[in-house]
Coordinates of C-alpha atoms and ligand atoms in Angstrom, one line a residue:
M1 CA 24.9 7.7 0.0
E2 CA 22.0 9.7 1.4
V3 CA 19.3 10.2 -1.3
L4 CA 16.2 12.2 -0.9
V5 CA 13.2 10.2 -2.2
A6 CA 10.3 12.5 -3.0
G7 CA 7.1 10.5 -3.1
G8 CA 9.0 7.5 -1.5
I9 CA 5.9 6.0 0.2
G10 CA 4.1 5.5 -3.1
Y11 CA 4.0 2.4 -5.3
I12 CA 7.3 2.9 -7.2
G13 CA 9.0 4.9 -4.5
S14 CA 8.5 2.2 -1.8
H15 CA 9.9 -0.6 -4.0
T16 CA 12.8 1.7 -4.8
C17 CA 13.5 2.4 -1.2
V18 CA 13.7 -1.4 -0.5
K19 CA 16.2 -1.9 -3.3
M20 CA 18.2 1.2 -2.2
I21 CA 18.6 -0.1 1.4
E22 CA 19.6 -3.5 0.1
S23 CA 22.2 -1.7 -2.0
G24 CA 23.6 0.1 1.0
M25 CA 22.0 3.5 0.2
Q26 CA 20.1 5.6 2.8
P27 CA 16.8 6.9 1.5
I28 CA 15.4 10.0 3.2
I29 CA 11.7 10.0 2.3
V30 CA 9.6 13.1 1.8
D31 CA 5.9 12.4 1.1
S32 CA 2.7 14.3 1.7
L33 CA 0.8 11.0 2.0
L34 CA -1.6 12.4 -0.6
N35 CA -1.7 9.0 -2.3
A36 CA 0.0 6.7 0.2
K37 CA -0.3 5.1 3.6
V38 CA 2.3 5.4 6.4
E39 CA 2.0 1.7 7.0
V40 CA 4.3 1.3 4.0
L41 CA 7.2 2.4 6.3
S42 CA 6.7 -0.7 8.5
R43 CA 6.5 -2.9 5.5
I44 CA 9.9 -1.5 4.2
E45 CA 11.3 -2.2 7.7
A46 CA 9.9 -5.7 7.7
L47 CA 11.7 -6.4 4.4
T48 CA 15.0 -4.7 5.0
G49 CA 15.4 -4.5 8.8
K50 CA 15.7 -0.7 8.5
K51 CA 13.0 1.9 8.9
P52 CA 13.8 4.7 6.5
I53 CA 13.9 8.3 7.7
F54 CA 10.6 9.9 6.8
Y55 CA 9.4 13.5 6.7
Q56 CA 5.7 14.0 6.1
G57 CA 5.4 17.2 4.0
D58 CA 4.6 18.6 0.6
I59 CA 7.3 19.3 -2.0
R60 CA 5.6 22.7 -2.7
D61 CA 6.6 23.7 0.9
E62 CA 10.0 25.3 0.3
I63 CA 10.8 26.1 3.9
F64 CA 10.1 22.5 4.8
L65 CA 12.3 21.2 2.0
D66 CA 15.1 23.6 2.9
M67 CA 15.0 22.2 6.4
V68 CA 15.2 18.6 5.2
F69 CA 18.2 19.4 3.0
R70 CA 19.9 21.2 5.9
S71 CA 19.4 18.2 8.2
H72 CA 21.2 15.6 6.0
K73 CA 24.1 15.2 3.6
I74 CA 21.9 14.5 0.6
Q75 CA 23.8 13.7 -2.6
S76 CA 21.0 13.0 -5.0
V77 CA 17.2 13.2 -5.4
L78 CA 14.8 10.7 -6.8
H79 CA 11.7 12.6 -7.7
F80 CA 8.6 10.4 -7.7
A81 CA 6.2 12.9 -6.1
G82 CA 3.3 13.6 -8.3
L83 CA -0.3 13.0 -9.2
K84 CA -0.6 10.3 -11.9
S85 CA -4.2 9.8 -13.1
V86 CA -4.9 10.8 -16.7
S87 CA -8.7 11.0 -16.2
E88 CA -8.4 13.0 -13.0
S89 CA -6.0 15.4 -14.7
V90 CA -8.6 16.2 -17.3
L91 CA -11.1 17.1 -14.6
E92 CA -8.7 18.9 -12.4
P93 CA -6.0 20.4 -14.6
L94 CA -4.9 23.2 -12.3
R95 CA -4.4 20.8 -9.4
Y96 CA -2.2 18.7 -11.6
Y97 CA -0.1 21.6 -12.9
D98 CA 0.2 23.0 -9.4
N99 CA 1.2 19.7 -7.8
N100 CA 3.4 18.3 -10.5
V101 CA 4.9 21.3 -12.2
N102 CA 5.0 23.8 -9.3
G103 CA 6.0 21.0 -6.9
S104 CA 9.0 20.1 -9.2
L105 CA 10.0 23.8 -9.5
V106 CA 10.1 24.2 -5.7
L107 CA 12.0 21.0 -5.3
I108 CA 14.6 22.0 -7.9
R109 CA 15.0 25.4 -6.3
S110 CA 15.5 24.0 -2.9
M111 CA 18.1 21.5 -4.3
R112 CA 19.9 24.3 -5.9
K113 CA 20.1 26.3 -2.7
A114 CA 21.4 23.3 -0.9
G115 CA 24.0 22.6 -3.6
V116 CA 22.4 19.3 -4.5
K117 CA 22.5 19.1 -8.3
S118 CA 21.7 15.5 -9.0
I119 CA 18.2 14.4 -9.8
V120 CA 16.5 11.4 -11.3
F121 CA 13.0 12.4 -12.5
S122 CA 10.0 9.9 -12.9
S123 CA 8.8 10.7 -16.4
S124 CA 6.6 8.6 -18.6
A125 CA 6.0 7.3 -22.1
V126 CA 3.1 9.6 -22.2
V127 CA 5.5 12.4 -23.2
Y128 CA 5.7 10.8 -26.6
G129 CA 1.9 11.3 -27.2
H130 CA 0.6 9.3 -30.2
S131 CA 3.2 7.6 -32.4
D132 CA 2.6 5.5 -35.4
V133 CA 6.1 4.0 -35.2
M134 CA 7.0 1.2 -32.8
P135 CA 9.1 0.7 -30.8
V136 CA 9.6 4.1 -29.3
T137 CA 13.1 5.4 -28.9
E138 CA 14.3 8.4 -26.8
S139 CA 14.9 10.5 -29.9
F140 CA 11.2 10.5 -30.8
L141 CA 9.4 13.8 -30.7
T142 CA 7.9 14.7 -27.3
G143 CA 5.4 17.3 -26.3
M144 CA 2.4 16.4 -28.5
T145 CA 0.7 15.4 -25.3
T146 CA -3.0 14.7 -25.1
N147 CA -4.0 15.4 -21.5
P148 CA -2.9 17.6 -18.6
Y149 CA -1.0 14.8 -16.7
A150 CA 1.1 14.0 -19.7
C151 CA 1.7 17.7 -20.2
T152 CA 3.0 18.1 -16.6
K153 CA 5.6 15.4 -17.3
Y154 CA 6.6 17.1 -20.5
I155 CA 6.9 20.5 -18.9
V156 CA 9.1 19.2 -16.0
E157 CA 11.3 17.5 -18.6
R158 CA 11.6 20.8 -20.4
C159 CA 12.4 22.8 -17.2
L160 CA 15.2 20.3 -16.3
T161 CA 16.5 20.4 -19.9
D162 CA 16.6 24.2 -19.9
L163 CA 18.2 24.2 -16.5
F164 CA 21.0 21.9 -17.7
A165 CA 21.5 24.2 -20.8
S166 CA 22.2 27.1 -18.4
E167 CA 24.0 25.2 -15.6
S168 CA 25.9 22.3 -17.0
D169 CA 27.2 21.1 -13.6
W170 CA 23.8 19.4 -13.0
S171 CA 23.3 15.6 -13.2
I172 CA 19.8 15.2 -14.6
T173 CA 18.3 11.8 -15.5
L174 CA 14.9 11.6 -17.1
L175 CA 13.5 8.1 -16.8
R176 CA 10.5 7.5 -19.1
Y177 CA 8.5 4.5 -17.7
F178 CA 6.3 2.4 -19.8
N179 CA 3.7 0.4 -17.8
P180 CA 5.0 -0.4 -14.4
V181 CA 3.2 -3.5 -12.9
G182 CA 3.7 -6.2 -10.4
A183 CA 4.9 -6.2 -6.8
H184 CA 7.8 -7.2 -4.5
P185 CA 8.1 -11.0 -4.7
S186 CA 7.4 -11.3 -0.9
G187 CA 3.9 -9.9 -1.4
V188 CA 4.7 -7.5 1.5
I189 CA 4.5 -4.3 -0.6
G190 CA 2.7 -3.7 -3.9
E191 CA 0.4 -1.3 -5.7
D192 CA -2.6 -0.1 -3.6
P193 CA -4.6 2.3 -5.7
K194 CA -7.0 4.6 -3.9
G195 CA -10.6 4.5 -5.0
I196 CA -11.4 2.9 -8.4
P197 CA -8.2 2.0 -10.3
S198 CA -8.0 2.9 -13.9
N199 CA -5.0 0.8 -14.9
L200 CA -5.4 -2.7 -16.3
M201 CA -3.3 -4.8 -13.9
P202 CA -4.9 -3.6 -10.6
I203 CA -8.3 -4.1 -12.2
I204 CA -7.5 -7.6 -13.2
T205 CA -6.5 -8.6 -9.7
Q206 CA -9.5 -6.8 -8.1
V207 CA -11.8 -8.8 -10.4
A208 CA -9.9 -12.0 -9.5
I209 CA -10.2 -11.4 -5.8
G210 CA -13.9 -10.5 -6.1
R211 CA -13.8 -6.8 -5.4
R212 CA -15.2 -6.2 -9.0
E213 CA -17.5 -8.2 -11.1
Y214 CA -15.8 -8.1 -14.4
L215 CA -13.1 -6.3 -16.5
S216 CA -14.3 -3.8 -19.1
V217 CA -12.1 -4.3 -22.2
F218 CA -11.8 -0.9 -23.8
G219 CA -12.2 -1.9 -27.5
N220 CA -11.4 -5.0 -29.5
D221 CA -11.3 -3.2 -32.9
Y222 CA -7.8 -1.8 -32.8
P223 CA -5.4 -2.5 -35.6
T224 CA -3.6 -5.1 -33.5
P225 CA -3.5 -8.9 -34.0
D226 CA -6.4 -9.6 -31.5
G227 CA -8.0 -6.1 -31.7
T228 CA -7.1 -5.1 -28.1
G229 CA -4.6 -2.5 -27.0
I230 CA -0.9 -3.5 -26.7
R231 CA 1.4 -2.1 -24.0
D232 CA 4.9 -2.7 -22.6
Y233 CA 4.4 -3.9 -19.0
I234 CA 7.5 -3.8 -16.9
H235 CA 8.0 -5.6 -13.6
I236 CA 8.3 -3.0 -10.7
M237 CA 11.5 -4.7 -9.5
D238 CA 13.1 -4.3 -12.9
L239 CA 12.0 -0.7 -13.0
V240 CA 13.4 0.1 -9.5
E241 CA 16.7 -1.7 -10.4
G242 CA 16.9 0.8 -13.3
H243 CA 16.8 3.6 -10.7
V244 CA 19.5 2.1 -8.5
V245 CA 21.8 1.5 -11.4
A246 CA 21.2 5.1 -12.6
L247 CA 22.1 6.4 -9.1
E248 CA 25.2 4.2 -8.9
S249 CA 26.6 4.9 -12.3
I250 CA 25.7 8.4 -13.1
S251 CA 24.5 10.4 -10.1
G252 CA 27.0 13.2 -9.4
K253 CA 28.4 13.0 -12.9
S254 CA 27.2 16.1 -14.7
G255 CA 25.1 15.5 -17.8
L256 CA 21.5 15.3 -19.1
R257 CA 20.4 11.8 -19.8
V258 CA 17.1 10.3 -21.0
Y259 CA 16.2 6.6 -20.9
N260 CA 13.2 4.5 -21.7
L261 CA 12.5 2.0 -19.0
G262 CA 10.5 -0.8 -20.7
T263 CA 11.0 -4.4 -21.8
G264 CA 10.8 -3.9 -25.5
K265 CA 7.9 -6.4 -25.8
G266 CA 4.2 -5.6 -25.9
F267 CA 1.2 -7.6 -24.6
S268 CA -2.4 -7.2 -25.6
V269 CA -5.3 -7.0 -23.1
F270 CA -6.5 -10.4 -24.2
E271 CA -3.0 -11.9 -23.7
M272 CA -2.8 -10.4 -20.2
I273 CA -6.2 -11.9 -19.3
E274 CA -5.1 -15.3 -20.7
I275 CA -1.7 -15.3 -19.0
F276 CA -3.3 -14.4 -15.7
N277 CA -5.8 -17.2 -16.1
Q278 CA -3.0 -19.7 -16.7
V279 CA -0.6 -18.5 -14.1
C280 CA -3.0 -17.8 -11.3
G281 CA -5.7 -20.3 -12.1
V282 CA -8.4 -17.6 -11.9
R283 CA -10.7 -16.8 -14.8
I284 CA -11.3 -13.1 -15.4
P285 CA -14.8 -12.4 -16.6
Y286 CA -14.8 -9.5 -19.1
Q287 CA -17.0 -7.4 -21.3
I288 CA -16.1 -5.7 -24.5
C289 CA -16.8 -1.9 -24.2
Q290 CA -16.2 1.2 -26.2
R291 CA -12.6 2.4 -26.7
R292 CA -11.4 4.6 -23.9
L293 CA -11.0 8.2 -25.0
G294 CA -7.4 9.1 -25.7
D295 CA -6.2 5.5 -25.8
I296 CA -3.7 4.4 -28.4
A297 CA -3.6 1.0 -30.1
E298 CA -0.1 0.1 -29.1
C299 CA 3.0 1.4 -27.4
W300 CA 6.2 -0.3 -26.5
A301 CA 9.8 0.7 -25.8
N302 CA 13.1 0.4 -27.4
P303 CA 15.1 -0.1 -24.3
E304 CA 18.5 -0.4 -26.0
K305 CA 19.9 2.9 -24.8
A306 CA 19.6 2.0 -21.1
K307 CA 21.2 -1.3 -21.8
H308 CA 24.1 0.3 -23.7
D309 CA 24.8 3.1 -21.3
L310 CA 23.8 1.7 -17.9
G311 CA 24.0 -2.1 -18.5
W312 CA 20.4 -2.2 -17.4
T313 CA 17.8 -4.5 -18.9
A314 CA 14.4 -5.8 -17.7
K315 CA 14.8 -9.4 -16.8
R316 CA 11.5 -10.6 -15.3
S317 CA 8.9 -12.4 -17.3
M318 CA 5.2 -11.8 -17.6
I319 CA 4.7 -15.0 -15.6
E320 CA 6.6 -13.4 -12.7
I321 CA 4.6 -10.3 -13.1
M322 CA 1.4 -12.2 -12.7
E323 CA 2.6 -14.4 -9.9
D324 CA 4.0 -11.4 -7.8
T325 CA 0.9 -9.2 -8.4
W326 CA -1.4 -12.0 -7.4
R327 CA 0.6 -12.9 -4.3
W328 CA 0.5 -9.2 -3.2
Q329 CA -3.3 -9.1 -3.8
L330 CA -4.0 -12.4 -2.0
K331 CA -1.9 -11.4 1.1
N332 CA -3.5 -7.9 1.1
P333 CA -7.0 -8.2 -0.3
D334 CA -7.9 -4.7 0.8
G335 CA -4.5 -3.1 0.2
Y336 CA -2.4 -1.8 3.1
Ligands
LIG401 P1 2.0 6.9 -6.4 O1 0.9 7.8 -6.3 O2 1.9 5.6 -5.8 O3 3.3 7.7 -5.6 C1 3.5 9.0 -5.7 C2 3.8 9.5 -4.3 O4 4.0 10.9 -4.3 C3 2.6 9.2 -3.3 O5 3.1 8.6 -2.2 C4 2.1 10.6 -3.0 O6 1.6 10.7 -1.6 C5 3.3 11.5 -3.2 N1 3.1 12.9 -3.5 C6 2.3 13.4 -4.5 N2 2.3 14.7 -4.6 C7 3.2 15.1 -3.6 C8 3.6 16.3 -3.1 N3 3.2 17.5 -3.7 N4 4.5 16.4 -2.1 C9 5.0 15.2 -1.5 N5 4.5 14.0 -1.9 C10 3.7 13.9 -2.9 O7 2.5 6.8 -7.9 P2 3.6 5.9 -8.5 O8 2.9 4.9 -9.4 O9 4.5 5.4 -7.5 O10 4.4 6.9 -9.5 C11 5.5 7.6 -9.1 C12 5.9 8.6 -10.2 O11 6.1 7.9 -11.4 C13 4.8 9.6 -10.4 O12 5.5 10.9 -10.7 C14 4.2 9.1 -11.7 O13 3.7 10.2 -12.5 C15 5.3 8.5 -12.4 N6 4.9 7.4 -13.3 C16 4.1 6.4 -12.9 C17 3.7 5.4 -13.7 C18 2.8 4.3 -13.3 O14 2.1 3.7 -14.1 N7 2.7 4.0 -12.0 C19 4.1 5.5 -15.1 C20 4.9 6.5 -15.5 C21 5.3 7.5 -14.6
LIG402 C1 -3.5 -0.6 -20.6 C2 -4.3 -1.3 -21.6 C3 -6.4 -0.1 -22.1 C4 -8.2 -0.7 -18.2 C5 -1.8 4.7 -18.4 C6 -1.5 6.1 -18.3 C7 -0.1 6.5 -18.4 C8 0.8 5.6 -17.5 C9 0.4 4.2 -17.4 C10 1.8 7.2 -16.0 C11 -4.9 -0.3 -22.6 C12 -6.7 -1.4 -21.5 C13 -7.3 -0.7 -19.2 C14 -9.4 -1.3 -18.3 C15 -8.8 -2.0 -20.5 N1 1.1 6.2 -16.3 N2 -7.6 -1.4 -20.4 N3 -9.7 -2.0 -19.4 O1 -3.3 3.4 -20.9 O2 -1.0 2.5 -21.3 O3 -1.3 4.2 -19.6 O4 -1.0 4.1 -17.3 O5 2.6 7.9 -16.6 O6 0.0 7.8 -18.1 O7 -2.2 6.7 -19.4 O8 -2.3 1.9 -19.2 O9 -3.2 0.2 -17.6 O10 -4.6 2.2 -18.2 O11 -4.2 0.4 -19.9 O12 -9.1 -2.7 -21.5 O13 -10.2 -1.3 -17.4 O14 -5.4 -1.9 -21.0 O15 -7.3 0.3 -23.1 O16 -5.0 -0.9 -23.9 P1 -2.0 3.0 -20.3 P2 -3.6 1.2 -18.6

């Protein structure tokens, strides 16, 4: 099966391509290299023995996309291509709407012209906004978003939902990720954030490797057992297996489906620091700071729907998450 992987050089896309090749699928990668390095292709080849077909280009370039669709027998699209920083989106909202929303519209239009009507979209738990009830299920209200990035995810979900309402032969899968972390167990590929990372896990490993002095803990006065924020951290390999299962079981079958991809278990910032200390043997110096604007106290998934419909469940432990992240960081102290 040939699958166009938009944003396939990035963190989640690259791990997914490895899993796809291992499962006998042929990824056709389209990536502008806006937030990725071409070296990733050689790493995918090192792991799988196959170099994926790669087109450097922007999904907002319709002529380019039409050419890619004409050149292959693509059956389905995995859509990872997007900008993903909440703080950056507040500073540059138009850039985010243009890249994420406009980019998705162009991609969907090009798919339609090519007669490819099967898409798996990388959405996020951010579409739920603030919720007082945990765990979060797919039926919770979406759209009460608190920043432009989250809003782009919600808008693309709506576009695809409205498209399905008017053309019911589409196969549309919206995957709402919780907090993807970790790396391939080989340490050959992993997360390589450009500039200063804003997510917890890359910051912990950068402190551990000496690239940063300490971790700023954003608030210890939340209404949680130890006062720090709680999130549902999912191992990247579990997350990508969710995509491959989705492709295998539902792509090509018309329908609109929405799934949370999370573990169903939350960890606090202090717990994350402590487990990292124990598993990797490195102490993480930290300082308690003000709460980060827009942060919520806790968020974790109810992943039962994906288990019921797809037979998918996150299997890897927090210990594996820490071990694999640390292996990647040690082998690649400066990233790719
Ligand atoms: P990433 O930045 O590592 O990967 C995204 C890739 O898309 C990059 O390789 C980038 O170069 C490419 N890209 C961006 N805009 C493009 C465009 N217009 N045309 C072509 N290529 C383009 O991010 P990631 O962590 O792998 O995330 C993948 C997707 O999952 C994103 O859409 C993100 O919003 C979503 N998501 C990520 C997380 C997370 O925590 N990592 C959580 C929820 C959802
Ligand atoms: C986790 C916890 C922080 C950094 C973000 C995006 C979201 C999603 C995933 C894409 C929180 C605390 C963090 C630090 C800290 N991506 N923290 N010090 O906030 O759940 O979600 O990433 O869709 O869009 O908003 O993840 O990793 O930033 O934070 O104390 O330096 O760690 O307050 O409790 P978050 P995160």
